[in-house]
Amino acid sequence: MSWLVYLLQCADGSFYAGITNRLEHRLEAHNSGEGARYTRSRRPVILLATQAHQDRSEASKAEAKLKRLPRKKKIAFFES
């Protein structure tokens, strides 16, 4: 099963990054208020990009790298 790093845009314009192996379920959780605490008060969220990884470890490393990037470089992260 493939793991995904994903980037969301929240209703307030902010970004949220995470990992999952069940994207549809995770998006439903974010938009229903059952997802991450950060997105609960910033609904609805829109999926901007995903990146597939072989396993959870690789996805976690990529997520950490993504979260360290400045806002302007987050979208470009998925284009590389």
Short mmCIF file of C-alpha atoms in Angstrom, two decimals:
data_model
loop_
_atom_site.label_atom_id
_atom_site.label_comp_id
_atom_site.label_asym_id
_atom_site.label_seq_id
_atom_site.Cartn_x
_atom_site.Cartn_y
_atom_site.Cartn_z
CA MET A 1 0.00 0.00 0.00
CA SER A 2 1.31 3.39 -0.99
CA TRP A 3 1.58 6.31 1.43
CA LEU A 4 0.87 9.87 0.35
CA VAL A 5 2.14 13.23 1.46
CA TYR A 6 -0.63 15.75 0.86
CA LEU A 7 -1.03 19.51 0.96
CA LEU A 8 -4.33 21.18 1.80
CA GLN A 9 -5.42 24.78 1.53
CA CYS A 10 -7.66 25.80 4.40
CA ALA A 11 -10.57 28.24 4.21
CA ASP A 12 -8.38 30.99 5.71
CA GLY A 13 -5.77 30.51 2.96
CA SER A 14 -3.25 28.70 5.15
CA PHE A 15 -1.64 25.38 4.16
CA TYR A 16 -1.73 22.08 6.03
CA ALA A 17 0.54 19.14 5.20
CA GLY A 18 0.07 15.55 6.29
CA ILE A 19 0.50 11.89 5.35
CA THR A 20 -2.02 9.11 4.85
CA ASN A 21 -2.60 5.79 3.16
CA ARG A 22 -6.36 6.48 2.83
CA LEU A 23 -6.68 9.87 1.14
CA GLU A 24 -10.46 9.99 0.66
CA HIS A 25 -11.07 9.00 4.28
CA ARG A 26 -8.56 11.57 5.53
CA LEU A 27 -10.09 14.39 3.47
CA GLU A 28 -13.54 13.53 4.80
CA ALA A 29 -12.14 13.61 8.34
CA HIS A 30 -10.57 17.05 7.80
CA ASN A 31 -13.76 18.48 6.33
CA SER A 32 -16.06 16.97 8.96
CA GLY A 33 -14.06 18.39 11.88
CA GLU A 34 -12.65 15.01 12.92
CA GLY A 35 -9.24 15.57 11.35
CA ALA A 36 -6.27 17.46 12.72
CA ARG A 37 -6.95 20.13 15.32
CA TYR A 38 -5.41 22.73 13.01
CA THR A 39 -7.96 22.14 10.24
CA ARG A 40 -11.03 21.89 12.50
CA SER A 41 -11.51 25.66 12.68
CA ARG A 42 -10.34 26.28 9.11
CA ARG A 43 -12.88 24.29 7.13
CA PRO A 44 -13.52 23.55 4.36
CA VAL A 45 -10.14 22.36 3.13
CA ILE A 46 -9.16 21.80 -0.50
CA LEU A 47 -6.62 19.24 -1.68
CA LEU A 48 -3.83 21.01 -3.59
CA ALA A 49 -1.31 18.23 -4.23
CA THR A 50 -0.18 14.71 -3.37
CA GLN A 51 3.06 12.78 -3.65
CA ALA A 52 3.26 8.96 -3.40
CA HIS A 53 5.88 7.11 -1.36
CA GLN A 54 6.72 3.41 -0.92
CA ASP A 55 6.24 3.31 2.83
CA ARG A 56 5.29 5.36 5.86
CA SER A 57 8.91 6.12 6.77
CA GLU A 58 9.62 7.74 3.39
CA ALA A 59 6.35 9.68 3.55
CA SER A 60 7.13 10.95 7.06
CA LYS A 61 10.56 12.17 5.98
CA ALA A 62 9.06 13.95 2.97
CA GLU A 63 6.35 15.52 5.16
CA ALA A 64 8.98 16.84 7.59
CA LYS A 65 10.94 18.32 4.69
CA LEU A 66 7.77 19.91 3.27
CA LYS A 67 6.81 21.46 6.61
CA ARG A 68 10.21 23.16 6.88
CA LEU A 69 9.79 24.93 3.53
CA PRO A 70 8.55 28.51 3.23
CA ARG A 71 5.02 28.86 1.89
CA LYS A 72 6.11 29.86 -1.63
CA LYS A 73 8.13 26.66 -2.03
CA LYS A 74 5.50 24.21 -0.77
CA ILE A 75 3.69 23.88 -4.12
CA ALA A 76 7.01 23.59 -5.98
CA PHE A 77 7.89 20.67 -3.66
CA PHE A 78 5.28 18.56 -5.46
CA GLU A 79 6.50 19.54 -8.91
CA SER A 80 9.98 18.10 -8.36
#
